[in-house]
């Protein structure tokens, strides 16, 4: 059973390929989006650090030029315990950091004591950044870190972050600006610590990351569906080609078998035909003589003559199937041909209690051999009559659909046995006790020689249905 499924679906692996490609495309897109996002995040943080350094340098410069120098010149020294000096420093700092989202700012001395803070309650206390103060005093360099109250992964799924969720915390040495060329002559006056709220900038970066990830996902889905459509189409084409190949191989095997059977049948029928013809004509002469003499052997002779005629017809069918006649193509009025068949079958219909209903519409002309087509239609109607022993109806409909002539022969009999529907047109296959099994096979051969399609089925209401579709003219 597994082999049958594998041969029936030559591209069964398409599903595996489709999902594998989807995983590859999605994984690559996500990796690319993560790389772009990380690059954007790193670039943002670098820019924030650079901006923080500029802010620290600006604060240091403003404090020295606007507070330290004027205060030393006026008071001879600096003492932040003096209310006026503390107020001046507070005014300088606040005006400098105004509109820069600075949430806290402190100045430490060498011992880590807070000498100035935007929160006046912290002045005089030992800060909690003693390690960083000592480190900055020793390195005399700017340093910063990001303080986050929410994780990066959690922030991706939040529409908005509260202010202060992400801060830049920086440390910078405040120097006395005596020389612009020799750093060693610029003594450190204190350590500046400030926290800058960068939540809004971080949200802009997050929105960019979301856009990149969303675009990657959408692009992956579009590419996946495009690949899936292409693969599905390739699968359908391959399946059609495979089925066509299987059909052609089956037809080839059937033709080879029929060719062999045909040669055998032709030889046997040819040898029987001449003696049978003598028997048929002789029995007919003896029967006529017995009828004139009112012989007691008349009934036996009549049966002998009828059987001889039946055998003659059977041999004729064998020969017709074994050596099919090539059609001579002319314009044929199919409606008239079907009428002739119906009229010829009327006596038989009266015996069996069968009525033939005809329904024709449109141009019903076609190219074909009149005699062969007549014989094919005659056999179809004869088969329908034989199937209805207790009476019934035969429907013959013909119409032109999309430029092709379509003829339907349908009866109210028992229909084709569903289990034998694919075999009924095979030669010598029959479900009748007295049949040869060549009727539908001969009809099929005639239609094939005309390029006509014949489809066998059972009607919805019961009974056999034969659809004959002529090629487009």
Short mmCIF file of C-alpha atoms in Angstrom, two decimals:
data_model
loop_
_atom_site.label_atom_id
_atom_site.label_comp_id
_atom_site.label_asym_id
_atom_site.label_seq_id
_atom_site.Cartn_x
_atom_site.Cartn_y
_atom_site.Cartn_z
CA UNK A 1 0.00 0.00 0.00
CA UNK A 2 2.88 2.32 0.79
CA UNK A 3 4.44 1.67 -2.59
CA UNK A 4 1.15 2.47 -4.28
CA UNK A 5 0.93 5.80 -2.50
CA UNK A 6 4.51 6.61 -3.36
CA UNK A 7 3.98 5.87 -7.04
CA UNK A 8 0.69 7.76 -7.00
CA UNK A 9 2.34 10.88 -5.60
CA UNK A 10 5.76 11.28 -7.25
CA UNK A 11 6.29 14.61 -5.48
CA UNK A 12 5.11 13.59 -2.03
CA UNK A 13 8.27 15.18 -0.59
CA UNK A 14 7.02 18.65 -1.65
CA UNK A 15 5.41 19.13 1.75
CA UNK A 16 8.70 18.41 3.51
CA UNK A 17 10.56 20.76 1.16
CA UNK A 18 7.93 23.49 1.68
CA UNK A 19 8.16 23.47 5.46
CA UNK A 20 11.94 23.15 5.37
CA UNK A 21 12.16 26.22 3.13
CA UNK A 22 9.75 28.04 5.41
CA UNK A 23 11.94 27.27 8.43
CA UNK A 24 15.08 28.37 6.56
CA UNK A 25 13.52 31.60 5.25
CA UNK A 26 11.96 32.44 8.61
CA UNK A 27 15.15 31.66 10.52
CA UNK A 28 17.30 33.70 8.15
CA UNK A 29 14.86 36.63 8.28
CA UNK A 30 14.74 36.57 12.07
CA UNK A 31 18.53 36.41 12.32
CA UNK A 32 18.81 39.31 9.90
CA UNK A 33 16.20 41.33 11.81
CA UNK A 34 17.95 40.59 15.13
CA UNK A 35 21.29 41.67 13.64
CA UNK A 36 19.77 44.91 12.34
CA UNK A 37 18.02 45.52 15.66
CA UNK A 38 21.19 44.91 17.67
CA UNK A 39 23.13 47.18 15.36
CA UNK A 40 20.51 49.92 15.76
CA UNK A 41 20.52 49.46 19.54
CA UNK A 42 24.30 49.63 19.74
CA UNK A 43 24.37 52.70 17.52
CA UNK A 44 21.74 54.39 19.71
CA UNK A 45 23.66 53.67 22.91
CA UNK A 46 26.91 54.91 21.37
CA UNK A 47 25.19 58.13 20.32
CA UNK A 48 23.69 58.52 23.79
CA UNK A 49 27.13 58.04 25.37
CA UNK A 50 28.61 60.64 23.03
CA UNK A 51 25.75 62.98 23.85
CA UNK A 52 26.24 62.29 27.57
CA UNK A 53 29.95 63.13 27.25
CA UNK A 54 29.12 66.42 25.52
CA UNK A 55 26.57 67.20 28.22
CA UNK A 56 29.12 66.43 30.97
CA UNK A 57 31.77 68.59 29.29
CA UNK A 58 29.26 71.40 28.91
CA UNK A 59 28.25 71.17 32.59
CA UNK A 60 31.92 71.15 33.62
CA UNK A 61 32.66 74.17 31.45
CA UNK A 62 29.61 76.13 32.63
CA UNK A 63 30.31 75.36 36.29
CA UNK A 64 33.90 76.54 35.96
CA UNK A 65 33.26 79.68 33.89
CA UNK A 66 29.98 80.79 35.42
CA UNK A 67 30.46 79.69 39.02
CA UNK A 68 34.02 78.78 40.02
CA UNK A 69 35.86 81.72 38.54
CA UNK A 70 33.34 84.46 39.51
CA UNK A 71 33.00 83.00 43.03
CA UNK A 72 36.79 82.79 43.59
CA UNK A 73 37.21 86.34 42.34
CA UNK A 74 34.40 87.62 44.53
CA UNK A 75 34.82 85.57 47.69
CA UNK A 76 38.43 84.40 47.39
CA UNK A 77 37.35 80.77 47.68
CA UNK A 78 34.47 78.36 47.30
CA UNK A 79 32.21 77.29 50.15
CA UNK A 80 28.93 75.72 49.16
CA UNK A 81 27.72 76.15 52.72
CA UNK A 82 27.35 79.79 51.83
CA UNK A 83 23.69 80.12 50.69
CA UNK A 84 24.48 82.58 47.91
CA UNK A 85 27.22 80.37 46.43
CA UNK A 86 25.02 77.27 46.64
CA UNK A 87 22.15 79.16 44.99
CA UNK A 88 24.43 80.40 42.20
CA UNK A 89 25.78 76.89 41.51
CA UNK A 90 22.24 75.46 41.52
CA UNK A 91 21.10 78.11 39.04
CA UNK A 92 24.07 77.44 36.73
CA UNK A 93 23.53 73.67 36.79
CA UNK A 94 19.79 73.79 36.29
CA UNK A 95 20.02 76.25 33.39
CA UNK A 96 22.67 74.05 31.76
CA UNK A 97 20.81 70.72 32.00
CA UNK A 98 17.40 72.22 31.31
CA UNK A 99 15.47 70.31 28.60
CA UNK A 100 18.08 67.51 28.49
CA UNK A 101 15.91 65.03 30.48
CA UNK A 102 18.38 64.95 33.37
CA UNK A 103 16.60 63.34 36.31
CA UNK A 104 19.41 63.56 38.86
CA UNK A 105 22.81 65.27 39.11
CA UNK A 106 25.40 65.12 41.90
CA UNK A 107 28.93 66.47 42.49
CA UNK A 108 31.24 64.45 44.76
CA UNK A 109 34.45 65.42 46.50
CA UNK A 110 37.48 63.12 46.72
CA UNK A 111 35.98 61.28 49.72
CA UNK A 112 32.73 60.49 47.95
CA UNK A 113 30.69 63.06 49.87
CA UNK A 114 27.94 64.79 47.89
CA UNK A 115 28.76 68.51 47.75
CA UNK A 116 25.96 69.39 45.36
CA UNK A 117 22.75 67.67 44.17
CA UNK A 118 19.58 68.65 42.40
CA UNK A 119 17.96 67.03 45.45
CA UNK A 120 19.17 69.28 48.26
CA UNK A 121 18.41 66.62 50.86
CA UNK A 122 21.37 64.57 49.60
CA UNK A 123 23.98 67.30 50.16
CA UNK A 124 26.56 66.33 52.79
CA UNK A 125 25.81 62.61 52.59
CA UNK A 126 28.16 59.88 51.39
CA UNK A 127 26.76 58.70 48.05
CA UNK A 128 26.22 55.11 47.00
CA UNK A 129 28.61 55.49 44.07
CA UNK A 130 31.87 55.64 46.03
CA UNK A 131 33.48 52.94 43.85
CA UNK A 132 32.72 54.80 40.64
CA UNK A 133 33.77 58.12 42.18
CA UNK A 134 37.13 56.69 43.24
CA UNK A 135 37.56 54.96 39.87
CA UNK A 136 36.76 58.15 37.92
CA UNK A 137 39.07 60.19 40.14
CA UNK A 138 41.92 57.78 39.43
CA UNK A 139 41.26 57.33 35.70
CA UNK A 140 40.24 60.95 35.14
CA UNK A 141 38.05 59.75 32.28
CA UNK A 142 34.36 59.69 31.32
CA UNK A 143 32.38 56.48 31.97
CA UNK A 144 28.73 55.56 31.56
CA UNK A 145 26.28 52.69 31.94
CA UNK A 146 22.65 51.95 31.04
CA UNK A 147 20.22 51.52 33.91
CA UNK A 148 17.05 49.70 32.82
CA UNK A 149 13.95 49.01 34.92
CA UNK A 150 12.46 46.67 32.30
CA UNK A 151 14.09 43.90 30.25
CA UNK A 152 14.67 44.29 26.54
CA UNK A 153 12.44 41.29 25.71
CA UNK A 154 9.58 42.60 27.87
CA UNK A 155 9.85 46.08 26.37
CA UNK A 156 9.25 44.65 22.87
CA UNK A 157 5.75 43.61 23.91
CA UNK A 158 4.80 46.90 25.56
CA UNK A 159 3.06 49.63 23.65
CA UNK A 160 4.55 52.39 25.79
CA UNK A 161 7.26 52.57 28.48
CA UNK A 162 6.96 54.77 31.54
CA UNK A 163 9.35 57.75 31.76
CA UNK A 164 12.55 56.75 33.53
CA UNK A 165 12.37 53.12 32.42
CA UNK A 166 15.78 53.50 30.75
CA UNK A 167 18.48 55.89 31.94
CA UNK A 168 22.05 56.74 31.05
CA UNK A 169 24.16 57.01 34.20
CA UNK A 170 27.47 58.85 33.66
CA UNK A 171 30.52 59.91 35.70
CA UNK A 172 32.86 62.72 34.64
CA UNK A 173 35.74 64.56 36.36
CA UNK A 174 35.14 68.31 36.85
CA UNK A 175 38.36 70.12 35.99
CA UNK A 176 39.75 73.58 36.55
CA UNK A 177 40.28 74.98 33.04
CA UNK A 178 43.73 76.56 33.19
CA UNK A 179 45.16 75.24 29.95
CA UNK A 180 43.60 73.77 26.88
CA UNK A 181 46.75 71.86 25.89
CA UNK A 182 48.17 70.33 29.05
CA UNK A 183 45.67 68.14 30.88
CA UNK A 184 48.01 67.67 33.84
CA UNK A 185 47.65 71.34 34.69
CA UNK A 186 43.84 71.00 34.96
CA UNK A 187 43.28 69.71 38.48
CA UNK A 188 40.11 67.75 39.26
CA UNK A 189 37.71 69.73 41.42
CA UNK A 190 35.16 66.97 41.88
CA UNK A 191 33.30 64.11 40.20
CA UNK A 192 30.09 64.80 38.32
CA UNK A 193 27.40 62.09 38.30
CA UNK A 194 24.15 62.48 36.38
CA UNK A 195 21.29 60.31 35.14
CA UNK A 196 19.63 61.14 31.84
CA UNK A 197 16.25 59.70 30.86
CA UNK A 198 16.62 58.16 27.37
CA UNK A 199 13.28 56.28 27.39
CA UNK A 200 11.83 58.28 24.46
CA UNK A 201 14.89 57.63 22.29
CA UNK A 202 14.83 53.96 23.31
CA UNK A 203 11.13 53.74 22.34
CA UNK A 204 11.95 55.14 18.90
CA UNK A 205 14.61 52.45 18.54
CA UNK A 206 12.14 49.79 19.76
CA UNK A 207 9.57 50.88 17.19
CA UNK A 208 12.23 50.56 14.51
CA UNK A 209 13.09 47.05 15.74
CA UNK A 210 9.41 46.09 15.70
CA UNK A 211 9.10 47.39 12.17
CA UNK A 212 12.15 45.39 11.07
CA UNK A 213 10.91 42.18 12.73
CA UNK A 214 7.37 42.62 11.35
CA UNK A 215 8.69 43.31 7.86
CA UNK A 216 10.94 40.24 8.08
CA UNK A 217 8.05 38.04 9.17
CA UNK A 218 5.75 39.36 6.44
CA UNK A 219 8.50 38.97 3.84
CA UNK A 220 9.14 35.41 5.04
CA UNK A 221 5.46 34.52 4.77
CA UNK A 222 5.17 36.03 1.30
CA UNK A 223 8.29 34.22 0.08
CA UNK A 224 7.05 30.98 1.67
CA UNK A 225 3.68 31.19 -0.02
CA UNK A 226 5.30 32.04 -3.36
CA UNK A 227 7.59 29.03 -3.05
CA UNK A 228 4.65 26.92 -1.89
CA UNK A 229 2.55 27.97 -4.91
CA UNK A 230 5.43 27.16 -7.27
CA UNK A 231 6.04 23.77 -5.65
CA UNK A 232 2.33 22.93 -5.60
CA UNK A 233 2.06 23.82 -9.26
CA UNK A 234 5.12 21.68 -10.01
CA UNK A 235 3.51 18.87 -8.04
CA UNK A 236 0.26 19.13 -9.99
CA UNK A 237 2.11 19.20 -13.32
CA UNK A 238 4.24 16.24 -12.28
CA UNK A 239 1.19 14.30 -11.10
CA UNK A 240 -0.62 15.02 -14.36
CA UNK A 241 2.40 13.89 -16.36
CA UNK A 242 2.72 10.79 -14.19
CA UNK A 243 -0.98 9.95 -14.58
CA UNK A 244 -0.75 10.55 -18.33
CA UNK A 245 2.26 8.26 -18.49
CA UNK A 246 0.41 5.60 -16.52
CA UNK A 247 -2.62 5.95 -18.79
CA UNK A 248 -0.51 5.70 -21.93
CA UNK A 249 1.29 2.65 -20.57
CA UNK A 250 -2.04 1.02 -19.72
CA UNK A 251 -3.35 1.83 -23.20
CA UNK A 252 -0.17 0.43 -24.74
CA UNK A 253 -0.49 -2.80 -22.79
CA UNK A 254 -4.17 -2.97 -23.73
CA UNK A 255 -3.40 -2.36 -27.40
CA UNK A 256 -0.72 -5.04 -27.39
CA UNK A 257 -3.13 -7.49 -25.77
CA UNK A 258 -5.94 -6.57 -28.16
CA UNK A 259 -3.65 -6.80 -31.17
CA UNK A 260 -2.74 -10.36 -30.25
CA UNK A 261 -6.35 -11.26 -29.56
CA UNK A 262 -7.42 -9.56 -32.77
CA UNK A 263 -5.02 -11.60 -34.88
CA UNK A 264 -6.24 -14.78 -33.24
CA UNK A 265 -9.91 -13.85 -33.61
CA UNK A 266 -9.43 -12.80 -37.23
CA UNK A 267 -7.83 -16.11 -38.08
CA UNK A 268 -10.51 -18.18 -36.34
CA UNK A 269 -13.39 -16.07 -37.71
CA UNK A 270 -12.00 -16.24 -41.23
CA UNK A 271 -11.84 -20.04 -41.09
CA UNK A 272 -15.39 -20.26 -39.69
CA UNK A 273 -16.98 -17.65 -41.95
CA UNK A 274 -17.16 -19.59 -45.23
CA UNK A 275 -18.47 -22.89 -43.78
CA UNK A 276 -20.91 -20.96 -41.62
CA UNK A 277 -22.17 -19.07 -44.66
CA UNK A 278 -22.88 -22.38 -46.44
CA UNK A 279 -24.67 -23.70 -43.32
CA UNK A 280 -26.76 -20.52 -43.03
CA UNK A 281 -27.85 -20.48 -46.70
CA UNK A 282 -28.46 -24.25 -46.77
CA UNK A 283 -30.56 -24.12 -43.57
CA UNK A 284 -32.61 -21.30 -45.04
CA UNK A 285 -33.35 -23.31 -48.23
CA UNK A 286 -34.27 -26.45 -46.25
CA UNK A 287 -36.47 -24.33 -43.94
CA UNK A 288 -38.38 -22.83 -46.87
CA UNK A 289 -38.92 -26.31 -48.38
CA UNK A 290 -40.12 -27.69 -45.01
CA UNK A 291 -42.54 -24.79 -44.57
CA UNK A 292 -44.06 -25.47 -48.01
CA UNK A 293 -44.46 -29.15 -47.20
CA UNK A 294 -45.70 -28.48 -43.65
CA UNK A 295 -43.00 -30.81 -42.38
CA UNK A 296 -42.88 -31.80 -38.71
CA UNK A 297 -39.23 -30.75 -38.68
CA UNK A 298 -40.03 -27.08 -39.42
CA UNK A 299 -39.56 -25.90 -35.80
CA UNK A 300 -36.16 -27.57 -35.52
CA UNK A 301 -35.05 -26.20 -38.89
CA UNK A 302 -36.20 -22.64 -37.94
CA UNK A 303 -34.16 -22.83 -34.70
CA UNK A 304 -31.18 -24.11 -36.70
CA UNK A 305 -31.47 -21.22 -39.15
CA UNK A 306 -31.77 -18.62 -36.36
CA UNK A 307 -28.69 -19.96 -34.58
CA UNK A 308 -26.76 -19.98 -37.85
CA UNK A 309 -27.70 -16.32 -38.42
CA UNK A 310 -26.70 -15.45 -34.85
CA UNK A 311 -23.33 -17.13 -35.33
CA UNK A 312 -22.92 -15.25 -38.62
CA UNK A 313 -23.52 -11.92 -36.83
CA UNK A 314 -21.06 -12.93 -34.09
CA UNK A 315 -18.38 -13.81 -36.62
CA UNK A 316 -19.04 -10.49 -38.40
CA UNK A 317 -18.51 -8.65 -35.08
CA UNK A 318 -15.28 -10.51 -34.52
CA UNK A 319 -14.00 -9.56 -37.94
CA UNK A 320 -15.14 -5.96 -37.62
CA UNK A 321 -13.29 -5.62 -34.31
CA UNK A 322 -10.19 -7.48 -35.46
CA UNK A 323 -9.93 -5.53 -38.73
CA UNK A 324 -11.57 -2.15 -38.05
CA UNK A 325 -12.52 -0.09 -41.06
CA UNK A 326 -10.76 3.23 -41.50
CA UNK A 327 -13.31 6.07 -41.40
CA UNK A 328 -13.95 8.12 -44.51
CA UNK A 329 -14.53 11.62 -43.17
CA UNK A 330 -17.40 13.69 -44.54
CA UNK A 331 -19.87 16.21 -43.14
CA UNK A 332 -22.47 14.25 -41.18
CA UNK A 333 -25.78 15.46 -39.78
CA UNK A 334 -25.66 13.72 -36.40
CA UNK A 335 -29.28 14.65 -35.58
CA UNK A 336 -30.52 12.92 -38.71
CA UNK A 337 -28.33 9.91 -37.96
CA UNK A 338 -29.78 9.61 -34.44
CA UNK A 339 -33.31 9.92 -35.86
CA UNK A 340 -32.63 7.06 -38.28
CA UNK A 341 -31.41 4.89 -35.38
CA UNK A 342 -34.51 5.69 -33.32
CA UNK A 343 -36.87 4.99 -36.24
CA UNK A 344 -35.14 1.72 -37.07
CA UNK A 345 -35.37 0.60 -33.45
CA UNK A 346 -39.11 1.38 -33.11
CA UNK A 347 -40.34 -2.22 -33.78
CA UNK A 348 -37.95 -3.57 -31.16
CA UNK A 349 -39.02 -0.83 -28.73
CA UNK A 350 -42.69 -1.81 -29.16
CA UNK A 351 -41.89 -5.43 -28.32
CA UNK A 352 -39.99 -4.45 -25.17
CA UNK A 353 -42.29 -1.62 -24.05
CA UNK A 354 -39.55 0.99 -24.38
CA UNK A 355 -39.95 4.56 -25.62
CA UNK A 356 -37.19 6.69 -27.10
CA UNK A 357 -37.22 10.42 -26.33
CA UNK A 358 -35.08 12.77 -28.39
CA UNK A 359 -33.99 16.31 -27.64
CA UNK A 360 -31.77 18.16 -30.12
CA UNK A 361 -30.61 21.78 -30.15
CA UNK A 362 -28.07 23.82 -32.09
CA UNK A 363 -25.90 22.92 -35.05
CA UNK A 364 -25.39 19.13 -34.83
CA UNK A 365 -23.13 18.62 -37.82
CA UNK A 366 -19.76 16.90 -37.45
CA UNK A 367 -16.96 15.35 -39.48
CA UNK A 368 -17.08 11.56 -39.63
CA UNK A 369 -17.91 8.32 -41.39
CA UNK A 370 -21.70 8.10 -41.63
CA UNK A 371 -21.87 4.29 -41.68
CA UNK A 372 -19.48 3.79 -38.78
CA UNK A 373 -21.14 6.46 -36.63
CA UNK A 374 -24.55 4.96 -37.38
CA UNK A 375 -23.31 1.57 -36.27
CA UNK A 376 -21.83 3.01 -33.06
CA UNK A 377 -25.06 4.83 -32.13
CA UNK A 378 -27.10 1.77 -33.08
CA UNK A 379 -25.05 -0.43 -30.73
CA UNK A 380 -25.43 2.06 -27.88
CA UNK A 381 -29.23 2.19 -28.25
CA UNK A 382 -29.38 -1.61 -28.69
CA UNK A 383 -27.43 -2.09 -25.47
CA UNK A 384 -29.83 0.26 -23.69
CA UNK A 385 -32.85 -1.73 -24.96
CA UNK A 386 -31.29 -5.03 -23.88
CA UNK A 387 -30.75 -3.64 -20.38
CA UNK A 388 -34.49 -2.81 -19.91
CA UNK A 389 -36.32 -6.14 -20.03
CA UNK A 390 -39.39 -4.79 -18.25
CA UNK A 391 -39.78 -1.62 -20.31
CA UNK A 392 -38.50 1.91 -19.72
CA UNK A 393 -37.20 4.93 -21.58
CA UNK A 394 -34.16 5.80 -23.62
CA UNK A 395 -33.16 9.47 -23.76
CA UNK A 396 -31.10 10.74 -26.68
CA UNK A 397 -29.93 14.34 -26.26
CA UNK A 398 -27.59 16.29 -28.52
CA UNK A 399 -26.41 19.89 -28.27
CA UNK A 400 -23.43 22.06 -29.12
CA UNK A 401 -21.50 23.18 -26.01
CA UNK A 402 -18.53 25.53 -26.29
CA UNK A 403 -18.11 24.67 -29.96
CA UNK A 404 -18.15 20.89 -29.37
CA UNK A 405 -20.98 18.51 -30.23
CA UNK A 406 -22.13 16.63 -27.13
CA UNK A 407 -24.40 13.57 -27.46
CA UNK A 408 -25.87 11.80 -24.42
CA UNK A 409 -27.53 8.36 -24.53
CA UNK A 410 -29.21 7.52 -21.23
CA UNK A 411 -31.61 4.78 -20.15
CA UNK A 412 -33.70 3.87 -17.11
CA UNK A 413 -32.26 0.37 -16.75
CA UNK A 414 -30.09 -0.97 -13.93
CA UNK A 415 -27.01 0.90 -15.18
CA UNK A 416 -23.40 -0.25 -15.34
CA UNK A 417 -22.17 -2.38 -12.43
CA UNK A 418 -20.03 0.12 -10.47
CA UNK A 419 -17.37 -2.50 -9.78
CA UNK A 420 -17.02 -3.21 -13.53
CA UNK A 421 -17.34 0.34 -14.86
CA UNK A 422 -13.69 0.43 -15.94
CA UNK A 423 -13.95 -2.96 -17.70
CA UNK A 424 -17.19 -2.81 -19.67
CA UNK A 425 -15.50 -1.43 -22.79
CA UNK A 426 -12.82 -4.13 -22.77
CA UNK A 427 -13.25 -6.75 -25.56
CA UNK A 428 -14.92 -10.04 -24.58
CA UNK A 429 -15.99 -8.66 -21.20
CA UNK A 430 -19.75 -9.05 -20.70
CA UNK A 431 -22.24 -9.60 -17.88
CA UNK A 432 -24.83 -11.05 -20.28
CA UNK A 433 -25.25 -14.78 -20.79
CA UNK A 434 -25.51 -14.51 -24.58
CA UNK A 435 -23.24 -11.54 -25.22
CA UNK A 436 -19.89 -11.56 -26.98
CA UNK A 437 -18.50 -8.60 -25.09
CA UNK A 438 -17.58 -6.80 -28.32
CA UNK A 439 -20.43 -4.28 -28.51
CA UNK A 440 -18.97 -1.42 -26.43
CA UNK A 441 -15.45 -2.38 -27.49
CA UNK A 442 -16.45 -1.92 -31.14
CA UNK A 443 -18.22 1.36 -30.34
CA UNK A 444 -15.13 2.58 -28.46
CA UNK A 445 -12.91 1.66 -31.43
CA UNK A 446 -15.15 3.57 -33.86
CA UNK A 447 -15.21 6.69 -31.71
CA UNK A 448 -11.45 6.56 -31.12
CA UNK A 449 -10.88 6.44 -34.88
CA UNK A 450 -12.91 9.67 -35.13
CA UNK A 451 -11.11 11.39 -32.24
CA UNK A 452 -14.35 11.33 -30.26
CA UNK A 453 -14.40 11.01 -26.46
CA UNK A 454 -16.72 8.43 -24.88
CA UNK A 455 -17.41 8.53 -21.12
CA UNK A 456 -19.39 5.81 -19.35
CA UNK A 457 -21.21 6.50 -16.08
CA UNK A 458 -24.45 5.95 -14.21
CA UNK A 459 -27.12 8.64 -14.15
CA UNK A 460 -28.12 10.24 -10.86
CA UNK A 461 -31.66 8.83 -11.19
CA UNK A 462 -30.32 5.36 -12.09
CA UNK A 463 -29.59 3.79 -15.44
CA UNK A 464 -26.58 3.84 -17.72
CA UNK A 465 -25.30 7.08 -19.27
CA UNK A 466 -22.93 7.43 -22.20
CA UNK A 467 -21.46 10.85 -23.08
CA UNK A 468 -20.06 11.24 -26.60
CA UNK A 469 -18.08 14.46 -27.17
CA UNK A 470 -16.91 15.28 -30.70
CA UNK A 471 -13.76 17.32 -31.26
CA UNK A 472 -14.13 21.04 -31.92
CA UNK A 473 -14.51 21.79 -35.60
#
